[in-house]
Structures are given as C-alpha cells and as structure tokens.
Amino acid sequence: MINFKYTGGLVNEEEYQKKIDETRTYVAKAEQDAFGGWVNLPIDYDKEEFARIKEAAKKINDNSDYLVCIGIGGSYLGHRAVIEALGGEKSRTKILYAGNSLSTRSLQRIIAEVGDADFSVNVISKSGTTTEPAVAFRVFKKMLVDKYGEEEAAKRIFATTDAAKGALHDEAVAKGYESFVVPDNIGGRYSVLTAVGLLAIAVAGINIDALMDGAAEERAALISDGGLAAEYAAMRNMLLDKDYNIEILANFEPQFMYFNEWWKQLFGESEGKDHKGIYPASVIDSTDLHSMGQYIQQGRRNLFETFVEVRDEYAGITVPEAVDDLDGLKYLEGRELDYINKTANAATREAHTSGGVPVLEIVLPTVDERSLGALIYFFEMSCALSGFTLGVNPFDQPGVEAYKTRMFELLGKPGYEK
Ligand code: PA5
C-alpha cells in the first residue's frame, strides 16, 4: 500500500493524473529493453539453476562456518539487504562481505574473523574484471589453497558471473568452480533475485521460493499498467518539478539499513545522469532523528521523505514496571516497545509534514520473505518508470567508469598509460 495524503496539496490533481498516465506507458518500454530481463524474472527464471543454488547452499551449510561473499555494488547490496532485513542468518553459516572496498583495515577484519574456521567463497562479478572484488578474490583464493590445497579449494569457490565471457568466467571454467549466471539482460542493481543474490540468501537459511513468490505477486499487480509503482514514480517526478530534488527513504527498523543502501544504489545509479535526477538519501529512525532530524525538520526545503512502514505489531519487549518513577516512564509501563516505535513513526511523519516536507508512505504488511520480494520488485519497477519519466536511461551507468579509468592510469594498468 502506498499513501500520498501527506504531500500537503503540493501537487495539482489533474497534472498528477496526466503524469501517471505517461508513466504507465513505460512498463512496456522497460519490458522490451535489452536490460529489462528483471521485469519477467519472477515468473521466468532458470529452474534448473534455482535448484542448483539450493544444493550449493546445502553443501556450504554442511562444510562451512563462513561464506565470504565477494562483490561490489549490484553484486553485493541486494543479498545483504535481504539477509539483514530478515534479521540475519538463520543457518549455521555466517555470511561475510568482502571486495566492496579497497580498505586494508576492512579486509583484515574479515580475514581475522574467518580465522581458522572452515569457509567457502562466492565471488560475484558480472564483468569479472572489477578491481575491488578481483583483489579480494585473490586474497581469499590464496587462503583457501593454503588451507585446503588446490583441489578442495576449487570445490569451495562458487563463481557468479557472465554465462560466456570475462576473466572470472574463464577462470571458473579453467579451474572447475561451480558457476552461476548473471543474465545478460539484467544489470547489477536489478539482479538481486538472480543467482547474484539468491546463493547467499539461501546459504543464510532464508526461503528463496517465498522471496520469488512475493516478487511474482507484485509483478502481477504492476505488469499491466505499473499500478502503484507508476503512481510513486509520477509523484517523485512531480515533486522534482517543484524542486524537491532529494528523496530520503526513512524507516524505523535498523535491520533495514542495507535495504536503504540497496535502494540508494538502485535509484542513484539509475537516475543520476545527464545532470538530472533526485538525490537518494536515507535515514534509520528514531536513531537518525538525533542526527539528521534537525535538518529534515528545519533545513533547506528541497527534500521529501518516503517512509517504509511495517504494519504488523511485533510483540516481545514491554517497558518493565518499577517501584519508583525516577526515570519518568511510569506512563509507559507495560507498553510494547514496538507500539512506542510505531508511535514515534507517526509523530515523525506529522512533524516533518508540518515542517514542509512532503511525505510518501509505503506500508509493508509484515517483514518476511514474501513482502521483501514484493518490495524489491516494487522499487525496481518504480525506478525504471521514474527514470524513463525523467528522460534518462535507467539501465546504464556510464559515469561509474570515470574513477576507474583514472585509477587505472595512476596504478599503471597496461593499456591505460597516459
Ligand atoms: O549495478 C551495477 O551495474 C554496478 O553496481 C555493478 O553491479 C558493480 O559495478 C559491480 O560490477 P561487476 O558485477 O561487473 O563486478
């Protein structure tokens, strides 16, 4: 469910309807795009590979205390978002994330955490040549070979990459790693429901059938005319036309921190080009009300907020009774913490609305595999429709190359000499 009633009458109803009608026409354009493979993915995926993913996950659960997932950007954020949003690993195998920076300190921490434990590696790179994961893969490959020998190391490496080309593909064939495919017609940031995300999610003990079912249900709701995704995409563009050029994704569940990161990449990389776009930011409240709350309430009025709210009540911790009332909390005794959190959410929405921040609200019935699958698909569709409405290609990322080219020049990579 999505609620637009807190946009404070900023948007002219007739213009908004026109914008929605325009946005709806882009569903077919997304589906027909060479990178539109994600549109029908929830009902049209490789079942044989899906079964292999489950088998590989079982094998990893049987022989590994850790799975080191090596990847960056779209080859990393989606599975971390899902695993964290669902409260972390349910299996005995802990997932670690490497190759998403070039930081020595960060890599050392991961190596130290693995220590002497048994581990496997899932190296994920569509191009197979991205520097961050390639360097980390070298490090963990050496650790595997030193610990288990060449033959066993190869059995503990799972490569997710292009079906036919690239350095990682070629190495996987040469060394006999079990491989999974990043489909040609799906870009990194739209790939969480492919093997890119599914292997780690399955290793974490999360039900990938339910995740896909949730996405398929959402697809059914959006595929004919974009449904609520078209309305959200249209509203974003209407607000942008009125100079609201920053969108803050806000929610009250710290477990959604990486979901926010995934969302930022999805919208930032899809829309931020040709000197256009809405800058995607995020907060986790009520935590960030004590850091960013001041700015949101009273700072420059060029931002709008999209709250992702979880509807169901999550009982478990109540405010304990106390004989005295030294902390002044008597009025909350016996109250569920979740009730207080949801009240903070409602209060924040009202405060920000009255402070001149247009607020959109996306309501999740609950947090489980199905609802997350649906939410992922909803945002993917919204992002594609919004990008087309904005007048950009939501499936390319030409700007990402600029830093790489300069870094390769500075590092002296062959072929990049000045
Ligand atoms: O969304 C994207 O396309 C990017 O974020 C890529 O996923 C990221 O740059 C990693 O690329 P690769 O999977 O080729 O290593």
CSV table of C-alpha atoms and ligand atoms in Angstrom, one decimal:
chain,number,residue,atom,x,y,z
A,1,MET,CA,0.0,0.0,0.0
A,2,ILE,CA,1.3,3.5,-0.7
A,3,ASN,CA,-0.1,6.7,0.7
A,4,PHE,CA,0.2,10.1,-0.8
A,5,LYS,CA,-2.1,12.0,1.6
A,6,TYR,CA,0.9,13.7,3.3
A,7,THR,CA,2.2,15.6,0.3
A,8,GLY,CA,0.4,18.7,1.5
A,9,GLY,CA,-1.6,19.6,-1.6
A,10,LEU,CA,1.6,20.4,-3.4
A,11,VAL,CA,0.6,18.6,-6.5
A,12,ASN,CA,-2.2,19.6,-8.9
A,13,GLU,CA,-4.5,16.6,-9.2
A,14,GLU,CA,-5.1,16.9,-12.9
A,15,GLU,CA,-1.4,17.3,-13.7
A,16,TYR,CA,-0.6,14.3,-11.4
A,17,GLN,CA,-3.1,12.1,-13.3
A,18,LYS,CA,-1.5,13.1,-16.6
A,19,LYS,CA,1.9,12.3,-15.3
A,20,ILE,CA,0.6,8.9,-14.0
A,21,ASP,CA,-0.8,8.2,-17.5
A,22,GLU,CA,2.6,9.0,-19.1
A,23,THR,CA,4.4,6.9,-16.6
A,24,ARG,CA,2.2,3.9,-17.1
A,25,THR,CA,3.3,3.7,-20.8
A,26,TYR,CA,6.8,2.9,-19.7
A,27,VAL,CA,6.0,-0.6,-18.4
A,28,ALA,CA,6.2,-2.0,-21.9
A,29,LYS,CA,9.3,0.0,-22.7
A,30,ALA,CA,11.0,-1.5,-19.6
A,31,GLU,CA,9.9,-5.0,-20.5
A,32,GLN,CA,11.2,-4.6,-24.1
A,33,ASP,CA,14.5,-3.0,-23.1
A,34,ALA,CA,17.7,-5.1,-23.7
A,35,PHE,CA,18.2,-4.7,-19.9
A,36,GLY,CA,14.6,-5.4,-18.9
A,37,GLY,CA,15.1,-9.0,-18.0
A,38,TRP,CA,14.2,-8.4,-14.4
A,39,VAL,CA,10.6,-7.5,-15.4
A,40,ASN,CA,9.5,-11.1,-16.0
A,41,LEU,CA,12.2,-12.7,-13.9
A,42,PRO,CA,9.9,-13.7,-11.0
A,43,ILE,CA,7.9,-15.9,-13.3
A,44,ASP,CA,10.5,-16.8,-15.9
A,45,TYR,CA,13.8,-17.9,-14.2
A,46,ASP,CA,16.1,-20.8,-14.8
A,47,LYS,CA,14.5,-23.5,-12.5
A,48,GLU,CA,17.4,-25.9,-13.0
A,49,GLU,CA,19.9,-23.2,-11.8
A,50,PHE,CA,17.5,-22.4,-8.9
A,51,ALA,CA,17.6,-26.0,-7.8
A,52,ARG,CA,21.4,-26.0,-8.1
A,53,ILE,CA,21.6,-22.8,-5.9
A,54,LYS,CA,19.7,-24.7,-3.2
A,55,GLU,CA,22.0,-27.7,-3.4
A,56,ALA,CA,25.1,-25.5,-3.3
A,57,ALA,CA,23.7,-23.7,-0.3
A,58,LYS,CA,23.2,-27.0,1.5
A,59,LYS,CA,26.7,-28.1,0.7
A,60,ILE,CA,28.1,-24.8,2.0
A,61,ASN,CA,25.9,-25.1,5.2
A,62,ASP,CA,27.4,-28.6,5.7
A,63,ASN,CA,31.0,-27.7,5.3
A,64,SER,CA,31.4,-24.0,6.1
A,65,ASP,CA,31.2,-21.8,9.2
A,66,TYR,CA,31.6,-18.8,6.9
A,67,LEU,CA,30.6,-17.9,3.4
A,68,VAL,CA,32.7,-15.0,2.2
A,69,CYS,CA,30.6,-13.1,-0.5
A,70,ILE,CA,32.9,-11.1,-2.7
A,71,GLY,CA,31.3,-8.4,-4.8
A,72,ILE,CA,30.5,-4.7,-5.0
A,73,GLY,CA,27.5,-2.5,-5.9
A,74,GLY,CA,24.8,-4.5,-7.5
A,75,SER,CA,26.8,-7.7,-7.0
A,76,TYR,CA,26.7,-7.2,-3.2
A,77,LEU,CA,24.0,-4.8,-1.8
A,78,GLY,CA,20.9,-6.8,-2.7
A,79,HIS,CA,21.6,-10.0,-0.8
A,80,ARG,CA,23.0,-8.1,2.2
A,81,ALA,CA,19.8,-6.0,2.2
A,82,VAL,CA,17.6,-9.1,2.3
A,83,ILE,CA,19.6,-11.1,4.8
A,84,GLU,CA,19.9,-8.1,7.2
A,85,ALA,CA,16.2,-7.0,6.8
A,86,LEU,CA,15.1,-10.5,7.8
A,87,GLY,CA,17.2,-10.4,11.0
A,88,GLY,CA,20.4,-12.1,9.8
A,89,GLU,CA,21.4,-15.7,9.1
A,90,LYS,CA,19.1,-18.5,10.2
A,91,SER,CA,21.6,-21.2,9.3
A,92,ARG,CA,24.9,-22.1,11.0
A,93,THR,CA,26.9,-20.4,8.2
A,94,LYS,CA,27.7,-16.8,8.8
A,95,ILE,CA,27.9,-14.5,5.7
A,96,LEU,CA,30.8,-12.1,5.5
A,97,TYR,CA,31.1,-9.4,2.8
A,98,ALA,CA,34.4,-8.6,1.1
A,99,GLY,CA,35.5,-7.0,-2.1
A,100,ASN,CA,33.2,-4.0,-1.6
A,101,SER,CA,36.1,-1.6,-0.8
A,102,LEU,CA,39.8,-1.3,-1.2
A,103,SER,CA,40.4,-0.8,2.5
A,104,THR,CA,43.1,-2.9,4.1
A,105,ARG,CA,41.6,-2.4,7.6
A,106,SER,CA,38.3,-3.7,6.4
A,107,LEU,CA,39.8,-6.7,4.7
A,108,GLN,CA,42.0,-7.5,7.7
A,109,ARG,CA,38.9,-7.6,10.0
A,110,ILE,CA,37.2,-10.1,7.7
A,111,ILE,CA,40.3,-12.3,7.5
A,112,ALA,CA,40.6,-12.2,11.3
A,113,GLU,CA,37.0,-13.1,11.7
A,114,VAL,CA,37.4,-16.2,9.5
A,115,GLY,CA,40.5,-17.2,11.4
A,116,ASP,CA,40.9,-21.0,11.4
A,117,ALA,CA,37.3,-21.7,10.7
A,118,ASP,CA,36.0,-23.6,7.7
A,119,PHE,CA,34.9,-21.3,4.9
A,120,SER,CA,33.8,-21.1,1.3
A,121,VAL,CA,33.7,-18.2,-1.2
A,122,ASN,CA,31.1,-16.8,-3.5
A,123,VAL,CA,32.7,-14.5,-5.9
A,124,ILE,CA,30.2,-12.4,-7.8
A,125,SER,CA,31.1,-10.1,-10.7
A,126,LYS,CA,29.1,-9.7,-13.9
A,127,SER,CA,32.0,-8.2,-15.8
A,128,GLY,CA,34.6,-10.4,-14.0
A,129,THR,CA,37.1,-7.6,-14.0
A,130,THR,CA,36.0,-5.1,-11.3
A,131,THR,CA,39.1,-4.3,-9.2
A,132,GLU,CA,37.7,-4.4,-5.7
A,133,PRO,CA,36.3,-7.9,-5.9
A,134,ALA,CA,39.1,-9.2,-8.1
A,135,VAL,CA,41.7,-8.2,-5.4
A,136,ALA,CA,39.7,-9.6,-2.5
A,137,PHE,CA,39.2,-12.8,-4.5
A,138,ARG,CA,43.0,-13.2,-5.0
A,139,VAL,CA,43.4,-12.9,-1.2
A,140,PHE,CA,40.7,-15.4,-0.2
A,141,LYS,CA,41.6,-17.8,-3.0
A,142,LYS,CA,45.2,-18.0,-1.6
A,143,MET,CA,43.8,-18.5,1.9
A,144,LEU,CA,41.6,-21.4,0.6
A,145,VAL,CA,44.5,-23.0,-1.3
A,146,ASP,CA,46.9,-22.6,1.7
A,147,LYS,CA,44.3,-24.2,4.0
A,148,TYR,CA,42.7,-26.9,1.8
A,149,GLY,CA,45.0,-27.4,-1.2
A,150,GLU,CA,44.2,-26.7,-4.9
A,151,GLU,CA,41.6,-29.4,-5.4
A,152,GLU,CA,39.5,-28.8,-2.3
A,153,ALA,CA,39.8,-25.0,-2.7
A,154,ALA,CA,38.3,-25.2,-6.1
A,155,LYS,CA,35.3,-27.1,-4.6
A,156,ARG,CA,34.8,-24.2,-2.1
A,157,ILE,CA,34.7,-21.5,-4.7
A,158,PHE,CA,31.3,-20.6,-6.3
A,159,ALA,CA,31.6,-18.1,-9.2
A,160,THR,CA,28.5,-16.0,-10.2
A,161,THR,CA,29.3,-14.2,-13.5
A,162,ASP,CA,28.6,-13.9,-17.2
A,163,ALA,CA,27.5,-17.1,-18.9
A,164,ALA,CA,30.0,-17.0,-21.7
A,165,LYS,CA,32.8,-14.3,-21.2
A,166,GLY,CA,35.0,-12.4,-18.9
A,167,ALA,CA,38.0,-13.1,-16.7
A,168,LEU,CA,36.0,-14.7,-13.9
A,169,HIS,CA,34.0,-16.9,-16.3
A,170,ASP,CA,37.3,-18.1,-18.0
A,171,GLU,CA,38.9,-18.8,-14.6
A,172,ALA,CA,35.8,-20.7,-13.4
A,173,VAL,CA,35.9,-22.9,-16.5
A,174,ALA,CA,39.7,-23.5,-16.2
A,175,LYS,CA,39.6,-24.3,-12.5
A,176,GLY,CA,36.3,-26.1,-12.4
A,177,TYR,CA,34.5,-23.9,-10.0
A,178,GLU,CA,30.7,-24.3,-9.7
A,179,SER,CA,29.3,-21.4,-11.6
A,180,PHE,CA,26.0,-19.4,-11.6
A,181,VAL,CA,24.9,-16.9,-14.2
A,182,VAL,CA,24.3,-13.2,-14.1
A,183,PRO,CA,21.9,-12.9,-17.0
A,184,ASP,CA,22.9,-10.7,-19.9
A,185,ASN,CA,19.7,-8.8,-19.9
A,186,ILE,CA,19.8,-7.8,-16.2
A,187,GLY,CA,22.0,-5.0,-14.9
A,188,GLY,CA,23.8,-5.3,-11.5
A,189,ARG,CA,21.4,-3.2,-9.4
A,190,TYR,CA,18.3,-5.1,-10.7
A,191,SER,CA,19.9,-8.5,-10.1
A,192,VAL,CA,19.2,-9.4,-6.5
A,193,LEU,CA,16.6,-12.1,-7.5
A,194,THR,CA,19.1,-13.8,-9.8
A,195,ALA,CA,21.9,-16.1,-8.6
A,196,VAL,CA,23.8,-12.8,-7.7
A,197,GLY,CA,21.7,-12.5,-4.6
A,198,LEU,CA,20.0,-15.9,-4.2
A,199,LEU,CA,23.0,-18.1,-3.3
A,200,ALA,CA,24.0,-16.0,-0.3
A,201,ILE,CA,20.3,-15.6,0.7
A,202,ALA,CA,19.8,-19.4,0.5
A,203,VAL,CA,23.0,-20.0,2.5
A,204,ALA,CA,21.7,-17.7,5.2
A,205,GLY,CA,18.7,-20.1,5.5
A,206,ILE,CA,16.2,-17.8,4.0
A,207,ASN,CA,13.3,-19.2,1.9
A,208,ILE,CA,14.1,-18.2,-1.7
A,209,ASP,CA,10.9,-19.7,-3.0
A,210,ALA,CA,8.9,-17.3,-0.8
A,211,LEU,CA,11.1,-14.4,-1.9
A,212,MET,CA,10.4,-15.2,-5.6
A,213,ASP,CA,6.7,-15.7,-4.9
A,214,GLY,CA,6.4,-12.3,-3.3
A,215,ALA,CA,8.1,-10.7,-6.3
A,216,ALA,CA,5.8,-12.7,-8.7
A,217,GLU,CA,2.7,-11.4,-6.8
A,218,GLU,CA,4.0,-7.9,-7.1
A,219,ARG,CA,4.8,-8.3,-10.7
A,220,ALA,CA,1.2,-9.5,-11.3
A,221,ALA,CA,-0.1,-6.3,-9.6
A,222,LEU,CA,2.1,-4.0,-11.7
A,223,ILE,CA,2.7,-5.6,-15.0
A,224,SER,CA,-0.4,-4.3,-16.9
A,225,ASP,CA,-0.1,-0.6,-16.1
A,226,GLY,CA,2.5,-0.1,-13.5
A,227,GLY,CA,-0.1,0.1,-10.7
A,228,LEU,CA,1.2,1.8,-7.6
A,229,ALA,CA,4.7,1.9,-8.9
A,230,ALA,CA,3.5,4.2,-11.7
A,231,GLU,CA,1.9,6.5,-9.1
A,232,TYR,CA,5.0,6.6,-6.9
A,233,ALA,CA,7.2,7.3,-10.0
A,234,ALA,CA,4.9,10.0,-11.2
A,235,MET,CA,4.7,11.6,-7.7
A,236,ARG,CA,8.5,11.6,-7.4
A,237,ASN,CA,8.8,13.4,-10.8
A,238,MET,CA,6.1,15.9,-9.9
A,239,LEU,CA,7.9,16.7,-6.7
A,240,LEU,CA,11.2,17.1,-8.6
A,241,ASP,CA,9.5,19.5,-11.0
A,242,LYS,CA,8.8,21.6,-7.9
A,243,ASP,CA,12.5,21.5,-6.9
A,244,TYR,CA,12.2,18.7,-4.3
A,245,ASN,CA,15.4,17.1,-5.6
A,246,ILE,CA,16.4,15.0,-2.6
A,247,GLU,CA,14.4,11.9,-1.5
A,248,ILE,CA,15.0,10.4,1.9
A,249,LEU,CA,14.0,6.8,2.4
A,250,ALA,CA,13.1,6.5,6.1
A,251,ASN,CA,12.2,3.6,8.3
A,252,PHE,CA,12.1,2.7,11.9
A,253,GLU,CA,13.8,-0.7,11.7
A,254,PRO,CA,17.6,-0.6,11.9
A,255,GLN,CA,17.6,-4.0,10.1
A,256,PHE,CA,16.6,-2.1,7.0
A,257,MET,CA,19.9,-0.2,6.9
A,258,TYR,CA,21.3,-2.3,4.0
A,259,PHE,CA,17.9,-2.2,2.3
A,260,ASN,CA,18.2,1.6,2.3
A,261,GLU,CA,21.7,1.2,0.8
A,262,TRP,CA,20.4,-1.1,-2.0
A,263,TRP,CA,17.6,1.4,-2.7
A,264,LYS,CA,20.1,4.3,-2.9
A,265,GLN,CA,22.2,2.4,-5.4
A,266,LEU,CA,19.1,1.4,-7.4
A,267,PHE,CA,17.8,5.0,-7.8
A,268,GLY,CA,21.1,6.8,-7.7
A,269,GLU,CA,22.8,4.8,-10.4
A,270,SER,CA,19.6,4.6,-12.5
A,271,GLU,CA,18.6,8.3,-12.4
A,272,GLY,CA,21.7,10.3,-11.7
A,273,LYS,CA,22.9,11.1,-15.2
A,274,ASP,CA,22.7,13.8,-17.8
A,275,HIS,CA,22.9,16.3,-14.9
A,276,LYS,CA,19.4,15.1,-13.8
A,277,GLY,CA,18.0,13.1,-11.0
A,278,ILE,CA,16.7,13.0,-7.5
A,279,TYR,CA,19.5,12.5,-5.0
A,280,PRO,CA,18.6,9.4,-2.9
A,281,ALA,CA,19.4,9.6,0.8
A,282,SER,CA,18.3,7.5,3.7
A,283,VAL,CA,17.7,7.5,7.5
A,284,ILE,CA,17.0,4.9,10.1
A,285,ASP,CA,14.8,6.4,12.8
A,286,SER,CA,14.4,7.1,15.5
A,287,THR,CA,18.2,6.8,15.6
A,288,ASP,CA,18.8,9.5,12.9
A,289,LEU,CA,16.2,11.8,14.4
A,290,HIS,CA,19.0,12.6,16.8
A,291,SER,CA,21.5,13.4,14.0
A,292,MET,CA,19.6,14.3,10.8
A,293,GLY,CA,16.2,15.1,12.3
A,294,GLN,CA,17.1,18.8,12.8
A,295,TYR,CA,17.9,19.3,9.2
A,296,ILE,CA,14.9,17.4,7.9
A,297,GLN,CA,12.6,19.4,10.2
A,298,GLN,CA,14.0,22.9,9.6
A,299,GLY,CA,16.8,22.8,6.9
A,300,ARG,CA,16.6,23.7,3.2
A,301,ARG,CA,13.1,22.8,1.9
A,302,ASN,CA,14.2,20.8,-1.1
A,303,LEU,CA,13.7,17.3,0.3
A,304,PHE,CA,10.8,14.9,0.5
A,305,GLU,CA,10.6,11.7,2.6
A,306,THR,CA,9.4,8.2,1.7
A,307,PHE,CA,8.6,6.2,4.8
A,308,VAL,CA,8.7,2.4,4.6
A,309,GLU,CA,6.4,1.4,7.5
A,310,VAL,CA,5.8,-2.1,8.8
A,311,ARG,CA,2.2,-2.5,9.7
A,312,ASP,CA,2.0,-5.6,11.9
A,313,GLU,CA,2.7,-5.5,15.6
A,314,TYR,CA,5.9,-7.1,16.7
A,315,ALA,CA,5.5,-8.1,20.4
A,316,GLY,CA,8.4,-9.2,22.5
A,317,ILE,CA,9.6,-6.4,24.8
A,318,THR,CA,7.5,-4.3,27.2
A,319,VAL,CA,8.6,-1.5,29.4
A,320,PRO,CA,9.1,-3.1,32.8
A,321,GLU,CA,7.3,-2.0,36.0
A,322,ALA,CA,9.4,-0.2,38.6
A,323,VAL,CA,8.6,0.6,42.2
A,324,ASP,CA,9.6,4.2,41.9
A,325,ASP,CA,9.3,6.5,38.8
A,326,LEU,CA,12.8,8.1,38.9
A,327,ASP,CA,13.0,7.9,35.1
A,328,GLY,CA,9.5,9.3,34.5
A,329,LEU,CA,8.5,6.2,32.4
A,330,LYS,CA,5.5,5.1,34.6
A,331,TYR,CA,3.1,6.2,31.8
A,332,LEU,CA,4.7,3.6,29.5
A,333,GLU,CA,4.8,0.7,31.9
A,334,GLY,CA,3.5,-2.5,30.3
A,335,ARG,CA,3.6,-0.9,26.8
A,336,GLU,CA,5.1,-2.9,23.9
A,337,LEU,CA,8.4,-1.3,22.6
A,338,ASP,CA,7.0,-1.8,19.1
A,339,TYR,CA,4.0,0.3,20.0
A,340,ILE,CA,6.3,3.2,21.1
A,341,ASN,CA,8.4,2.8,17.9
A,342,LYS,CA,5.3,3.0,15.7
A,343,THR,CA,4.0,6.0,17.7
A,344,ALA,CA,7.4,7.7,17.1
A,345,ASN,CA,7.0,6.9,13.4
A,346,ALA,CA,3.5,8.5,13.2
A,347,ALA,CA,4.7,11.5,15.2
A,348,THR,CA,7.7,12.0,12.9
A,349,ARG,CA,5.6,11.9,9.9
A,350,GLU,CA,3.3,14.6,11.3
A,351,ALA,CA,6.2,16.7,12.5
A,352,HIS,CA,8.0,16.6,9.2
A,353,THR,CA,4.8,17.2,7.2
A,354,SER,CA,4.1,20.3,9.3
A,355,GLY,CA,7.7,21.4,8.8
A,356,GLY,CA,7.1,21.5,5.0
A,357,VAL,CA,8.5,18.1,4.0
A,358,PRO,CA,6.2,16.2,1.6
A,359,VAL,CA,5.9,12.6,2.9
A,360,LEU,CA,5.1,9.5,1.0
A,361,GLU,CA,4.3,6.3,2.9
A,362,ILE,CA,4.8,2.7,1.7
A,363,VAL,CA,3.2,0.2,4.0
A,364,LEU,CA,4.6,-3.3,4.4
A,365,PRO,CA,2.1,-5.8,6.0
A,366,THR,CA,5.0,-7.5,7.7
A,367,VAL,CA,8.7,-8.3,7.3
A,368,ASP,CA,9.1,-11.7,5.7
A,369,GLU,CA,10.5,-13.2,2.5
A,370,ARG,CA,7.2,-12.6,0.6
A,371,SER,CA,6.9,-8.9,1.5
A,372,LEU,CA,10.5,-8.2,0.8
A,373,GLY,CA,10.4,-9.9,-2.6
A,374,ALA,CA,7.4,-7.7,-3.3
A,375,LEU,CA,9.1,-4.6,-2.1
A,376,ILE,CA,12.2,-5.3,-4.2
A,377,TYR,CA,10.1,-5.7,-7.3
A,378,PHE,CA,8.0,-2.6,-6.5
A,379,PHE,CA,11.1,-0.4,-6.2
A,380,GLU,CA,12.7,-1.9,-9.3
A,381,MET,CA,9.6,-1.2,-11.4
A,382,SER,CA,9.2,2.3,-9.8
A,383,CYS,CA,12.8,3.1,-10.6
A,384,ALA,CA,12.6,2.1,-14.2
A,385,LEU,CA,9.3,4.0,-14.7
A,386,SER,CA,10.6,7.0,-12.9
A,387,GLY,CA,13.9,7.1,-14.9
A,388,PHE,CA,12.0,6.9,-18.2
A,389,THR,CA,9.7,9.7,-17.0
A,390,LEU,CA,12.7,11.8,-16.1
A,391,GLY,CA,14.1,11.3,-19.5
A,392,VAL,CA,17.2,9.1,-18.7
A,393,ASN,CA,18.2,5.5,-19.4
A,394,PRO,CA,17.6,3.8,-16.1
A,395,PHE,CA,19.6,0.8,-17.0
A,396,ASP,CA,23.1,2.2,-17.8
A,397,GLN,CA,25.8,3.7,-15.6
A,398,PRO,CA,28.4,5.4,-17.8
A,399,GLY,CA,29.6,7.7,-15.1
A,400,VAL,CA,30.9,4.8,-13.0
A,401,GLU,CA,33.8,4.4,-15.5
A,402,ALA,CA,35.4,7.8,-14.8
A,403,TYR,CA,37.1,7.0,-11.5
A,404,LYS,CA,38.1,3.5,-12.8
A,405,THR,CA,39.9,5.0,-15.8
A,406,ARG,CA,41.8,7.5,-13.7
A,407,MET,CA,42.6,4.9,-11.1
A,408,PHE,CA,44.0,2.5,-13.8
A,409,GLU,CA,46.1,5.3,-15.2
A,410,LEU,CA,47.5,6.1,-11.8
A,411,LEU,CA,48.1,2.4,-11.0
A,412,GLY,CA,49.8,1.8,-14.3
A,413,LYS,CA,47.4,-0.8,-15.6
A,414,PRO,CA,48.6,-2.0,-19.1
A,415,GLY,CA,46.6,-0.2,-21.8
A,416,TYR,CA,45.8,2.8,-19.6
A,417,GLU,CA,49.2,4.7,-19.9
A,418,LYS,CA,48.7,8.4,-20.5
B,1,PA5,O1,24.6,-2.0,-10.8
B,1,PA5,C1,25.7,-2.1,-11.4
B,1,PA5,O2,25.7,-2.4,-12.6
B,1,PA5,C2,27.0,-1.9,-10.7
B,1,PA5,O3,26.8,-1.5,-9.4
B,1,PA5,C3,27.8,-3.2,-10.7
B,1,PA5,O4,27.0,-4.2,-10.0
B,1,PA5,C4,29.1,-3.1,-9.9
B,1,PA5,O5,29.9,-2.1,-10.5
B,1,PA5,C5,29.9,-4.4,-9.9
B,1,PA5,O6,30.1,-4.8,-11.3
B,1,PA5,P1,30.5,-6.3,-11.6
B,1,PA5,O7,29.4,-7.2,-11.1
B,1,PA5,O8,30.7,-6.3,-13.0
B,1,PA5,O9,31.8,-6.6,-10.8
